[in-house]
JSON list of C-alpha atoms in Angstrom, two decimals:
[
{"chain": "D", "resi": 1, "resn": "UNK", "atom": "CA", "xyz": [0.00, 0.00, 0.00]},
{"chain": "D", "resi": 2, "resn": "UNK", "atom": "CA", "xyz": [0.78, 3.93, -0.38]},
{"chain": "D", "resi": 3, "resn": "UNK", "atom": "CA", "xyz": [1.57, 3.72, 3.52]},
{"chain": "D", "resi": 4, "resn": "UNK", "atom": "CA", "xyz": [4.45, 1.29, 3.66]},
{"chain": "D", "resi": 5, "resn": "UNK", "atom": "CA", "xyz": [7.37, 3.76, 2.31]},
{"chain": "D", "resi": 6, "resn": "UNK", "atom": "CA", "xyz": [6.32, 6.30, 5.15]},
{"chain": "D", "resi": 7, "resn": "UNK", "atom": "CA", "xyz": [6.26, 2.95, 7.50]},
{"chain": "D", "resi": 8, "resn": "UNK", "atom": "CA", "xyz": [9.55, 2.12, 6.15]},
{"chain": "D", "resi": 9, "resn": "UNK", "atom": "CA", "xyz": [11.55, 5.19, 6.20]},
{"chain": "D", "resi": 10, "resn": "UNK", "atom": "CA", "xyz": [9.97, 5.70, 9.87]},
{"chain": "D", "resi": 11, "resn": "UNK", "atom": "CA", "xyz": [11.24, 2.60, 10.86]},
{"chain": "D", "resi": 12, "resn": "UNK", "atom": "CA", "xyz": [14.77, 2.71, 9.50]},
{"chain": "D", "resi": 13, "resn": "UNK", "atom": "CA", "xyz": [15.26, 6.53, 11.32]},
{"chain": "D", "resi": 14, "resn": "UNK", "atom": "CA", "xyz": [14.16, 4.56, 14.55]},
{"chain": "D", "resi": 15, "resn": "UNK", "atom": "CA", "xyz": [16.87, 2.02, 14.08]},
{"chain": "D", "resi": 16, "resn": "UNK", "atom": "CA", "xyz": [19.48, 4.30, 13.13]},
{"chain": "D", "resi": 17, "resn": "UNK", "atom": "CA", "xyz": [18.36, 6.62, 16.46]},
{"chain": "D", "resi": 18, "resn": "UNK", "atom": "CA", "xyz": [19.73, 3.62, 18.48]},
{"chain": "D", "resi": 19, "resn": "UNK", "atom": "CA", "xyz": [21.90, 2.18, 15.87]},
{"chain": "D", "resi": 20, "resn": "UNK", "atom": "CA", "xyz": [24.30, 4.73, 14.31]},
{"chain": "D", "resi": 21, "resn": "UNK", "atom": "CA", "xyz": [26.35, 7.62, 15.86]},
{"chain": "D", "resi": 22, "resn": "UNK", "atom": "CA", "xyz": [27.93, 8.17, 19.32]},
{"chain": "D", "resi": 23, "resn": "UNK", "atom": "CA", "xyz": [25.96, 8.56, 22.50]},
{"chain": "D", "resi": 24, "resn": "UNK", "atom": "CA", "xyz": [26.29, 12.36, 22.70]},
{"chain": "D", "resi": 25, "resn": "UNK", "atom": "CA", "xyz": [25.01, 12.94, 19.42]},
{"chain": "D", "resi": 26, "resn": "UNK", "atom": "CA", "xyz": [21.69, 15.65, 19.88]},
{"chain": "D", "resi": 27, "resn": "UNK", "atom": "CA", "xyz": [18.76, 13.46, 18.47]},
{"chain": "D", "resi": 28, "resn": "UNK", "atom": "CA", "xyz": [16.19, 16.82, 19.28]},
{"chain": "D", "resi": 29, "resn": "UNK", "atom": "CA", "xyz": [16.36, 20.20, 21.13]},
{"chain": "D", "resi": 30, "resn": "UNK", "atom": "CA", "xyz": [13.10, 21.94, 22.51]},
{"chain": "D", "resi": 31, "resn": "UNK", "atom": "CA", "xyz": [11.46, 23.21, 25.51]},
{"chain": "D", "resi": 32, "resn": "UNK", "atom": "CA", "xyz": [14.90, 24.06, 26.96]},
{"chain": "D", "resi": 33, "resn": "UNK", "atom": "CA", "xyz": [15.81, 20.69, 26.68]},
{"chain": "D", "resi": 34, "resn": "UNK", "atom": "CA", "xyz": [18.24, 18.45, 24.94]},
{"chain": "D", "resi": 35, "resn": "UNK", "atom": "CA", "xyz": [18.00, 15.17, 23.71]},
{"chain": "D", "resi": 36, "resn": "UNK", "atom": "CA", "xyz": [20.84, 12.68, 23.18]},
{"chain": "D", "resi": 37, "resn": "UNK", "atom": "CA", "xyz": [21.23, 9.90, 21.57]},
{"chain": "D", "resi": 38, "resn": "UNK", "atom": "CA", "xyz": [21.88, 8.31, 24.83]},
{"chain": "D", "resi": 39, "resn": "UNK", "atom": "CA", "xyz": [18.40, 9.78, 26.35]},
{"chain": "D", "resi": 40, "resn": "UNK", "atom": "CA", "xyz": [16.94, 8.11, 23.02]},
{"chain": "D", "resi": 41, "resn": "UNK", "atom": "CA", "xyz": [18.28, 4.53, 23.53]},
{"chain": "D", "resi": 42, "resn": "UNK", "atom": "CA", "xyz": [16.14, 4.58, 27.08]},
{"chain": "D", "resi": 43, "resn": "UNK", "atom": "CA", "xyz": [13.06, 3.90, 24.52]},
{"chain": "D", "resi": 44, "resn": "UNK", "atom": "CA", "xyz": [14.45, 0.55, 23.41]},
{"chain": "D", "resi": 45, "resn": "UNK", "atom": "CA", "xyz": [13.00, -2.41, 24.54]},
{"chain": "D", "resi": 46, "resn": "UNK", "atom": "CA", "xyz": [13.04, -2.74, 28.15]},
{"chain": "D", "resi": 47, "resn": "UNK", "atom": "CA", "xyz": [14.90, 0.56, 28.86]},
{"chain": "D", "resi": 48, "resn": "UNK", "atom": "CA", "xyz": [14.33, 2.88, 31.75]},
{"chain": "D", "resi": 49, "resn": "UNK", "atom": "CA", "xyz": [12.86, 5.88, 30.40]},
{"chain": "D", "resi": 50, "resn": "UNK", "atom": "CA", "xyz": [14.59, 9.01, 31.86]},
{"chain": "D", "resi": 51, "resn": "UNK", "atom": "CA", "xyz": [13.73, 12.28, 33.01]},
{"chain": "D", "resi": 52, "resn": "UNK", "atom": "CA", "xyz": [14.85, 14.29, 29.87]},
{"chain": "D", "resi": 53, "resn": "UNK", "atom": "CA", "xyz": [12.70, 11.82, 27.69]},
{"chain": "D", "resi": 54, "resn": "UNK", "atom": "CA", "xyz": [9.81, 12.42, 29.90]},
{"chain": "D", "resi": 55, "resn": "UNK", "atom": "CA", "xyz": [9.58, 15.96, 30.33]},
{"chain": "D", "resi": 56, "resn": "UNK", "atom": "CA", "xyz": [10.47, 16.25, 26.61]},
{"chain": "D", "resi": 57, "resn": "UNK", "atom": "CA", "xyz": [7.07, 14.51, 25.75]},
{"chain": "D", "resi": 58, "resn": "UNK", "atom": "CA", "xyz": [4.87, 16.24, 28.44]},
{"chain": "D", "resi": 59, "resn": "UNK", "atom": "CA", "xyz": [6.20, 19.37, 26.21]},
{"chain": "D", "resi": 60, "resn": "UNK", "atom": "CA", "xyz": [4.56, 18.28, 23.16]},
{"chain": "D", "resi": 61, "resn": "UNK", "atom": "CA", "xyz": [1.41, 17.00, 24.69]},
{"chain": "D", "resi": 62, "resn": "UNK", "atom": "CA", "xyz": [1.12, 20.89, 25.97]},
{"chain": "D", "resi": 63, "resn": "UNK", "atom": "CA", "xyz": [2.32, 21.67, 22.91]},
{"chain": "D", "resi": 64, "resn": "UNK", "atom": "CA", "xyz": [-0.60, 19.60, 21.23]},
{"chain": "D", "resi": 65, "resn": "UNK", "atom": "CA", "xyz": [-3.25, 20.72, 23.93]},
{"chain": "D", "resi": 66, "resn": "UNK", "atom": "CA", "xyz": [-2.73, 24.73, 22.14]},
{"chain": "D", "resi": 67, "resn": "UNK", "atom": "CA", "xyz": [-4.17, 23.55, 19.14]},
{"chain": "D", "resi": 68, "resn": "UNK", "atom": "CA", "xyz": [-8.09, 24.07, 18.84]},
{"chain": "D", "resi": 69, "resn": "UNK", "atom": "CA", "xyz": [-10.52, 20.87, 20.01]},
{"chain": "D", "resi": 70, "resn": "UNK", "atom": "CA", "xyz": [-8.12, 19.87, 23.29]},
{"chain": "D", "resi": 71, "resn": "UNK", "atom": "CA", "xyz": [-8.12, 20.80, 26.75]},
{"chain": "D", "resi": 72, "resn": "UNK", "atom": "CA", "xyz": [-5.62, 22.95, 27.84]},
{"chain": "D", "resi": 73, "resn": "UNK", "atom": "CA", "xyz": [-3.14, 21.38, 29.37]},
{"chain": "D", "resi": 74, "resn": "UNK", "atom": "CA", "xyz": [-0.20, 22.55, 32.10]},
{"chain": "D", "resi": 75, "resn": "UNK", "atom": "CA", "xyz": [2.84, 19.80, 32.74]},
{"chain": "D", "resi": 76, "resn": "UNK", "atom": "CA", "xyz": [4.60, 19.48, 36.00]},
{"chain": "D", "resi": 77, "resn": "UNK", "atom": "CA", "xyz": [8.11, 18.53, 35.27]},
{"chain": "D", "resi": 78, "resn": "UNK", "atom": "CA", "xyz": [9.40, 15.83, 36.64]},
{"chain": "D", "resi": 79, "resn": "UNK", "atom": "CA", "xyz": [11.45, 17.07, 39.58]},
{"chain": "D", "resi": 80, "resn": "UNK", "atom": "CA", "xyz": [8.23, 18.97, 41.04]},
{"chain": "D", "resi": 81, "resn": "UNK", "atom": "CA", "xyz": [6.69, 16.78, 42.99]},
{"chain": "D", "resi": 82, "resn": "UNK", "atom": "CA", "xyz": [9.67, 15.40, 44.83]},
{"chain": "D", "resi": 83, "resn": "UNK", "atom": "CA", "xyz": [11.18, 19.44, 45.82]},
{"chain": "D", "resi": 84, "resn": "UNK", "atom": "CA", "xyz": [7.26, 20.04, 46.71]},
{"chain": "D", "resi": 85, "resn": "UNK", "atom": "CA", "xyz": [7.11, 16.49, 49.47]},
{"chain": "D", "resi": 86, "resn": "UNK", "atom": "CA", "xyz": [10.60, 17.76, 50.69]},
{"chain": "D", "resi": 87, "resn": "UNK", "atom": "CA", "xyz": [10.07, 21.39, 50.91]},
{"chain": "D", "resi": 88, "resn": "UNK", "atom": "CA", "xyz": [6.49, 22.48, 50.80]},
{"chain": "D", "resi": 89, "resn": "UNK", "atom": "CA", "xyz": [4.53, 24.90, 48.72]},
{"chain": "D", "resi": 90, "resn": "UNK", "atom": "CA", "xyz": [7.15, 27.72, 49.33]},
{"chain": "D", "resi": 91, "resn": "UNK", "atom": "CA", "xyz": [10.16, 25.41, 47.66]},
{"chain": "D", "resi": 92, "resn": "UNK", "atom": "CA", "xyz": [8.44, 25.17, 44.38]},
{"chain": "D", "resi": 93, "resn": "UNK", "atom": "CA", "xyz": [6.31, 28.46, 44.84]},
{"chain": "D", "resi": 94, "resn": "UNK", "atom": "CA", "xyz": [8.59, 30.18, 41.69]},
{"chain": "D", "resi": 95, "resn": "UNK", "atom": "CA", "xyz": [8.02, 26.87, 39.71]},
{"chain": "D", "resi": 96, "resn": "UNK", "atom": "CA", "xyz": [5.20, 28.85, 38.18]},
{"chain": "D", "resi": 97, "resn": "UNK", "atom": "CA", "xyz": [6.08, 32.47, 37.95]},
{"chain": "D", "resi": 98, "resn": "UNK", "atom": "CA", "xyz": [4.02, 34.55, 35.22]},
{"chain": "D", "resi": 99, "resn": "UNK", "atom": "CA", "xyz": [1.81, 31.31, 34.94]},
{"chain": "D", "resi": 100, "resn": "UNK", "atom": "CA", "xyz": [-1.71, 30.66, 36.24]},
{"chain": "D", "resi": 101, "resn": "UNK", "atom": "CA", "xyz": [-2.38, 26.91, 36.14]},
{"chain": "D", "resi": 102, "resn": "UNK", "atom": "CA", "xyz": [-5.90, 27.33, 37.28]},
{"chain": "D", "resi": 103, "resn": "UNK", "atom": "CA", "xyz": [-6.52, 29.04, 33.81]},
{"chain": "D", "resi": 104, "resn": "UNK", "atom": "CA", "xyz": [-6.01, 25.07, 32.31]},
{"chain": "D", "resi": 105, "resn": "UNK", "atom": "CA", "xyz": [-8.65, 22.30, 32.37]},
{"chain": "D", "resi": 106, "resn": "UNK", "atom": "CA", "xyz": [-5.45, 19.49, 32.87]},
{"chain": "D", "resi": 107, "resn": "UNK", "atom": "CA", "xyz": [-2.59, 19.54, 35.29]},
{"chain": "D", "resi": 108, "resn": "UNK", "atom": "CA", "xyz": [-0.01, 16.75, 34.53]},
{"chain": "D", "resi": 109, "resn": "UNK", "atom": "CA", "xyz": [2.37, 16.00, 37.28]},
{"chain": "D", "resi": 110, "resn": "UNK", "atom": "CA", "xyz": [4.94, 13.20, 36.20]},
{"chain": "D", "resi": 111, "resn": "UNK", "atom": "CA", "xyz": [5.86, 11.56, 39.74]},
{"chain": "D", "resi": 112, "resn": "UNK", "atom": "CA", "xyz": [9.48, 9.83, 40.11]},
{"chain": "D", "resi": 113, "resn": "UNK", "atom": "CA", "xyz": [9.47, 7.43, 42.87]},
{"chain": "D", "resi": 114, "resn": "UNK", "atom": "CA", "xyz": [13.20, 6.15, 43.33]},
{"chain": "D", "resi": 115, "resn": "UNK", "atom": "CA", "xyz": [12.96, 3.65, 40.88]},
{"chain": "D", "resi": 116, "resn": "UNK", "atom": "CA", "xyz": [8.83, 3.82, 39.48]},
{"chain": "D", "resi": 117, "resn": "UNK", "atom": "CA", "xyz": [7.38, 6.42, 37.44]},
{"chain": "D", "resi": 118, "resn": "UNK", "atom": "CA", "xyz": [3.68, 7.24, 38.21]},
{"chain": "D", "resi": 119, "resn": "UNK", "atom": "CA", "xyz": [1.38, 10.07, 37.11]},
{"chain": "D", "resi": 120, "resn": "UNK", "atom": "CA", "xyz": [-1.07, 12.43, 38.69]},
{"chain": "D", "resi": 121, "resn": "UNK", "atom": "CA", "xyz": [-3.66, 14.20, 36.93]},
{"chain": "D", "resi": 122, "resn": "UNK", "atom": "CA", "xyz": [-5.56, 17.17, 38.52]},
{"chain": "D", "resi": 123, "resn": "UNK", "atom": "CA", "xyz": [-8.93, 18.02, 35.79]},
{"chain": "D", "resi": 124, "resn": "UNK", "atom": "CA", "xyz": [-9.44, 21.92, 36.89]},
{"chain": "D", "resi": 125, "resn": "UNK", "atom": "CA", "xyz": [-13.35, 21.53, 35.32]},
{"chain": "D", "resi": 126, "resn": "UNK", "atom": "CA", "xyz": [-14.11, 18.74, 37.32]},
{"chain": "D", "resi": 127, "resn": "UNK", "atom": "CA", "xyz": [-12.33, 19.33, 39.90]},
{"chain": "D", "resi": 128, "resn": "UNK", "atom": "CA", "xyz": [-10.88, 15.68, 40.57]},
{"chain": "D", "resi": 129, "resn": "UNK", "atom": "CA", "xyz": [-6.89, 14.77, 41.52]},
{"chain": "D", "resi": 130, "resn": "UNK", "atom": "CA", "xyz": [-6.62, 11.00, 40.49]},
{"chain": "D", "resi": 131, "resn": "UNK", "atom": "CA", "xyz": [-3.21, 8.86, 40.73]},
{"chain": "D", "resi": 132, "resn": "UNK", "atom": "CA", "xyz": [-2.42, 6.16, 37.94]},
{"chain": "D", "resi": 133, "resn": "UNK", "atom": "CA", "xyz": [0.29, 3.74, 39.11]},
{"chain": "D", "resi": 134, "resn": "UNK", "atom": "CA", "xyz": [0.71, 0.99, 36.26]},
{"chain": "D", "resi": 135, "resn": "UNK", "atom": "CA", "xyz": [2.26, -1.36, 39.13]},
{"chain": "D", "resi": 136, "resn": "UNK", "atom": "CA", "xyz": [-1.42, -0.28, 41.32]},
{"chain": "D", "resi": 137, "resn": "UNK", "atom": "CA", "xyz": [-0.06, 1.29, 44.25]},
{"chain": "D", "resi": 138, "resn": "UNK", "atom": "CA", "xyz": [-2.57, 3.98, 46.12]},
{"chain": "D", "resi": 139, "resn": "UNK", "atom": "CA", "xyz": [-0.95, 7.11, 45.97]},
{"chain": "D", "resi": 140, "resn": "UNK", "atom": "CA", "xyz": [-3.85, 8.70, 48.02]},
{"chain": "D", "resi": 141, "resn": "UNK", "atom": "CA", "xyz": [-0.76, 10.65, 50.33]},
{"chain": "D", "resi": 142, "resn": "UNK", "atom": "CA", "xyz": [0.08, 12.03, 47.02]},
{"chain": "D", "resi": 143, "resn": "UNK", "atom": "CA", "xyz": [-2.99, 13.25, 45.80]},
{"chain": "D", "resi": 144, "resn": "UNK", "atom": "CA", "xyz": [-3.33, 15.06, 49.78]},
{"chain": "D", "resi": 145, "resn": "UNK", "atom": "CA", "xyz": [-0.20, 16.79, 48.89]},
{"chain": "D", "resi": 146, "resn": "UNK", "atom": "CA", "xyz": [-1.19, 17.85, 45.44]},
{"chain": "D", "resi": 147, "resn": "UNK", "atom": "CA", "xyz": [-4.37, 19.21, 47.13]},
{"chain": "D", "resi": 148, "resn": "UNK", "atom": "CA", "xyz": [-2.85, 21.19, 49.69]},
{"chain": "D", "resi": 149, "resn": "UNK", "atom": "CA", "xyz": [-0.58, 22.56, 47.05]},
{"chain": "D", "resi": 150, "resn": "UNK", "atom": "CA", "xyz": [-3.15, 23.79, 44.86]},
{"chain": "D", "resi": 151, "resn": "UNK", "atom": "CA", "xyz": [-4.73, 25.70, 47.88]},
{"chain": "D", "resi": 152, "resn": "UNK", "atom": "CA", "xyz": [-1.89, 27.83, 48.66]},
{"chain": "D", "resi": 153, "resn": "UNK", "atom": "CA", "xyz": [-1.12, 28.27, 45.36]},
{"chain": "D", "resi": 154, "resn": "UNK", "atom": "CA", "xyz": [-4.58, 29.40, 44.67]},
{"chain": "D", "resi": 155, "resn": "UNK", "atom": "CA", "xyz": [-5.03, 31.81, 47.57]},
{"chain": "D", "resi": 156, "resn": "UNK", "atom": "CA", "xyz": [-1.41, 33.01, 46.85]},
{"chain": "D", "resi": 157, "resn": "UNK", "atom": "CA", "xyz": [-1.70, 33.72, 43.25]},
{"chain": "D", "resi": 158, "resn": "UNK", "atom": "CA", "xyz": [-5.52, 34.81, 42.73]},
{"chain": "D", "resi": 159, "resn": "UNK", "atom": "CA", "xyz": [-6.48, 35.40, 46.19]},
{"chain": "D", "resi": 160, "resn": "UNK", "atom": "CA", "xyz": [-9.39, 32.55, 46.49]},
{"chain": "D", "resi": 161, "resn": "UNK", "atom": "CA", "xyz": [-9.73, 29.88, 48.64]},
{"chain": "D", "resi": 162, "resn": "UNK", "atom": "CA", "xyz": [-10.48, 26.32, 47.20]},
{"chain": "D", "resi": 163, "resn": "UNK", "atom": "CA", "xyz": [-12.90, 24.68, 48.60]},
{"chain": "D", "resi": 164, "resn": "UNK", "atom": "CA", "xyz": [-10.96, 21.53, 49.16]},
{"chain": "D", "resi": 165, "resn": "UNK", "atom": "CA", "xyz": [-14.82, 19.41, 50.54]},
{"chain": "D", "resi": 166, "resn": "UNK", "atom": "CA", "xyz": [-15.41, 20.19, 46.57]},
{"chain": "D", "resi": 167, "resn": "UNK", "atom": "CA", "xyz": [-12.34, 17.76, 45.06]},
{"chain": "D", "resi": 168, "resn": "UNK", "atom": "CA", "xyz": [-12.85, 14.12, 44.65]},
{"chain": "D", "resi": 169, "resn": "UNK", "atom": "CA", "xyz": [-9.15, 12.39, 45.19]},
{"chain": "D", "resi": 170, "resn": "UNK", "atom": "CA", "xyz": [-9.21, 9.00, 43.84]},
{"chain": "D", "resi": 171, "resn": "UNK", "atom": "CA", "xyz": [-6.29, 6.45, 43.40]},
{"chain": "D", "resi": 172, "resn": "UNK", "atom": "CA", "xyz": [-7.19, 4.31, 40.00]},
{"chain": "D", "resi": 173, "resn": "UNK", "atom": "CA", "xyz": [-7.41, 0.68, 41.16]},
{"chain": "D", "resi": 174, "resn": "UNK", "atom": "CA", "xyz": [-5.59, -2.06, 38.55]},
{"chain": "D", "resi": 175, "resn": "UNK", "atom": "CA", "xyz": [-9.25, -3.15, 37.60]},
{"chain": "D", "resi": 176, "resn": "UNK", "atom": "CA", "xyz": [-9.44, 0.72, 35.74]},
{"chain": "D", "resi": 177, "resn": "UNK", "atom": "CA", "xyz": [-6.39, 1.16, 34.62]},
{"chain": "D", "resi": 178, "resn": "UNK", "atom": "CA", "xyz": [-3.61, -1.24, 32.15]},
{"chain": "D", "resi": 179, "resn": "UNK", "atom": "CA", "xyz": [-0.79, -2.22, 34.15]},
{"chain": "D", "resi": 180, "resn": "UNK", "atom": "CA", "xyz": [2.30, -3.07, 33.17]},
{"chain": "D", "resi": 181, "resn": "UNK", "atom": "CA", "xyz": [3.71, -6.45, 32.93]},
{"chain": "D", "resi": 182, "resn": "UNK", "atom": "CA", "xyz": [7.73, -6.15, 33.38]},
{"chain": "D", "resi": 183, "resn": "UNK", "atom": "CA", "xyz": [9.83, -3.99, 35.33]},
{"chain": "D", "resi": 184, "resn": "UNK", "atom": "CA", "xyz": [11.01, -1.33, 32.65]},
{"chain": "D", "resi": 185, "resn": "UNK", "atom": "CA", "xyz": [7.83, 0.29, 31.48]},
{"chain": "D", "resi": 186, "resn": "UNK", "atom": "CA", "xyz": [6.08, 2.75, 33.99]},
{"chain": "D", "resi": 187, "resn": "UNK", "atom": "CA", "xyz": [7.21, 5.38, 32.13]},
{"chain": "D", "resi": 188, "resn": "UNK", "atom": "CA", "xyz": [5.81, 4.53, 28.69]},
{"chain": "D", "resi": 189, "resn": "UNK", "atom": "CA", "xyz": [2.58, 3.93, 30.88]},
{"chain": "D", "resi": 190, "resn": "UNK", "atom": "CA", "xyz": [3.07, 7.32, 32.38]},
{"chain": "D", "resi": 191, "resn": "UNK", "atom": "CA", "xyz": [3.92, 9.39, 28.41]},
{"chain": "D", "resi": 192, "resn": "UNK", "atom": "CA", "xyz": [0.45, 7.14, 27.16]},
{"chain": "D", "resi": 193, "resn": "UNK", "atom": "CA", "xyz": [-1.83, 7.85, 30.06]},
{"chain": "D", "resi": 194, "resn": "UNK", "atom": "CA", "xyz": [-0.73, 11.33, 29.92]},
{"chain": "D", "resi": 195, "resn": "UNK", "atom": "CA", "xyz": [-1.31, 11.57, 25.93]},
{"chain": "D", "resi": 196, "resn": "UNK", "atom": "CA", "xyz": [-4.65, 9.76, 26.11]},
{"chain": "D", "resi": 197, "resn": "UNK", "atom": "CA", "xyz": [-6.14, 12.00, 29.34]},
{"chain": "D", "resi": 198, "resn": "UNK", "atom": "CA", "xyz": [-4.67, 15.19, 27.21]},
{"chain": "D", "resi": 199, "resn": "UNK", "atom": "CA", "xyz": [-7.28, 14.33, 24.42]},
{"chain": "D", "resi": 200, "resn": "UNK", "atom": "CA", "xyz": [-10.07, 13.09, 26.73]},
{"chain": "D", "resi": 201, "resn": "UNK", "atom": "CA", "xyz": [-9.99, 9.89, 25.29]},
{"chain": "D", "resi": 202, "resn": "UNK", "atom": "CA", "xyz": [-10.75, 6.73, 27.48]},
{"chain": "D", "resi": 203, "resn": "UNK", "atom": "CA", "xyz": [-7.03, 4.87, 28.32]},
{"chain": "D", "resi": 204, "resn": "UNK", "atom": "CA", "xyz": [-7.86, 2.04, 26.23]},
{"chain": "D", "resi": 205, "resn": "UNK", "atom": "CA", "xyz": [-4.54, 0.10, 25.81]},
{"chain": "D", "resi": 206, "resn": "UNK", "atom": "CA", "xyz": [-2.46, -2.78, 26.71]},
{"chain": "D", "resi": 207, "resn": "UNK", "atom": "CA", "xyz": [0.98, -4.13, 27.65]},
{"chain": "D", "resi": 208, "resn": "UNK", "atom": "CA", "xyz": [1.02, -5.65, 24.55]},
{"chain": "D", "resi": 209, "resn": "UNK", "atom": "CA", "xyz": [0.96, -1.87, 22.99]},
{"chain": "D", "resi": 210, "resn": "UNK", "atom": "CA", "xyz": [4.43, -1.18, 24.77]},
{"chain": "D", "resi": 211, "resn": "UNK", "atom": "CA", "xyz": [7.16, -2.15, 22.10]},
{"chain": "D", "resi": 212, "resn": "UNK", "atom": "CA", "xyz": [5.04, 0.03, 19.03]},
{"chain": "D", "resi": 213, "resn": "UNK", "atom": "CA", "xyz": [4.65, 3.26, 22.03]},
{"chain": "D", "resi": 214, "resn": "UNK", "atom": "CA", "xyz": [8.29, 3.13, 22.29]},
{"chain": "D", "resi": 215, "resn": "UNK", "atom": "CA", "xyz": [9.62, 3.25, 18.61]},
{"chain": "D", "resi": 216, "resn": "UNK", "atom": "CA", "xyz": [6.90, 5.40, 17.70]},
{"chain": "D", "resi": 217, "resn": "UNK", "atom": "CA", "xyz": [8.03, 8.13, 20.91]},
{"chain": "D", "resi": 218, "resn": "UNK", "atom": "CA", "xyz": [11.38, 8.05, 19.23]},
{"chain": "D", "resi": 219, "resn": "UNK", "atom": "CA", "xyz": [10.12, 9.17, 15.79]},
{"chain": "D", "resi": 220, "resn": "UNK", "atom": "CA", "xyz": [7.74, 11.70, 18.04]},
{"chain": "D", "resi": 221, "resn": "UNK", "atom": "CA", "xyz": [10.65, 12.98, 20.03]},
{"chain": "D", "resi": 222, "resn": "UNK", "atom": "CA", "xyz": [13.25, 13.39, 16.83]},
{"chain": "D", "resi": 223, "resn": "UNK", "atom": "CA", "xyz": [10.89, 15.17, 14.92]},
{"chain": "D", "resi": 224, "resn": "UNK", "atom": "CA", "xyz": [9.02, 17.50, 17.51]},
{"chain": "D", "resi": 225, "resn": "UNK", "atom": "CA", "xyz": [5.15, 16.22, 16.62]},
{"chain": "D", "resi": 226, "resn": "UNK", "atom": "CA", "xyz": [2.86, 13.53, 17.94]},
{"chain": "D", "resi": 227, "resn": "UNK", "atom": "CA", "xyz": [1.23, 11.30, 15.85]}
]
């Protein structure tokens, strides 16, 4: 068919990504941040997806949620929520300098936990803070924090008190949610929940979607556009 040379010439730039090149080759450069080829190679089968390849693709998904027909959506990087359970609301206060993030309908906060990437999503319209953990942990603690956050953030940057009885904090049980099957990819789980909550779509896939998320991310992540 009229697809396969696109299929093919996407598939041979994946393999040279990993393939050709030295590790400190930059594969991609936006939203202040560079990619390697090194970073790049964490998408191969089984790798450990890093920080730079995470926050990279929470900056297209907000990149994605500007265009008309999405919800607007505000990331977290990846070291928030670890400085904000160390420190408190005034460690990470500057975190969003000249930004309101109550003007969004999605908050994305990417959550490293020593060795396990989980996500938690805070919908502004509905006014919900839900944790996804592909291995099923509750992260109800979380979600607490992430509350209490929001409230001084919101009477500190617009002067109004949340009423926190209002939010419904909810820790996705495995029964809702896919969950991985190996060791190596929470934080493909993480990128996909994140991509399919960012279009209000229903998280619909499997394990068994893993290996095609992680090729296609590379081809995502060299060329600066989701499919």
């Amino acid at each position: 068919s009229s697809l396969n040379p696109f299929f093919q010439a996407m598939e041979s730039e994946i393999s040279a990504a990993f393939d050709s090149g030295e590790p400190e080759d930059i594969l991609s450069r936006a939203f202040k941040l560079t990619v390697t080829r090194e970073d790049i190679c964490t998408l191969q089968p089984l790798g450990w997806l890093n920080d730079r390849i995470m926050n990279f693709y929470m900056g297209l998904l907000v990149e994605r949620s500007k265009k008309e027909g999405y919800p607007a959506v505000y990331a977290f990087n990846t070291f928030f929520y670890s400085k904000l359970s160390s420190t408190s609301h005034k460690g990470v206060k500057k975190w969003t300098k000249g930004v309101d993030i109550f003007e969004h309908d999605v908050i994305l906060v990417p959550i490293h936990l020593r060795i396990h990437w989980t996500l938690l999503v805070v919908d502004l319209r509905e006014k919900t803070i839900k944790y996804f953990d592909s291995l099923g942990q509750k992260g109800d603690h979380i979600c607490k924090t992430v509350l209490k956050y929001l409230e001084e953030e919101s009477r500190e940057k617009r002067n109004i008190e949340l009423t926190a009885s209002e939010w419904t904090l909810h820790s996705m049980g495995t029964e809702e949610i896919p969950q991985q099957n190996n060791g190596n990819d929470c934080g493909v789980f993480v990128c996909k929940f994140a991509d399919f909550i960012s279009r209000d779509k229903p998280i619909i896939f499997t394990p068994e979607h893993m290996p095609y998320f992680r090729r296609k991310m590379v081809w995502e992540i060299i060329h600066q556009q989701l499919l």
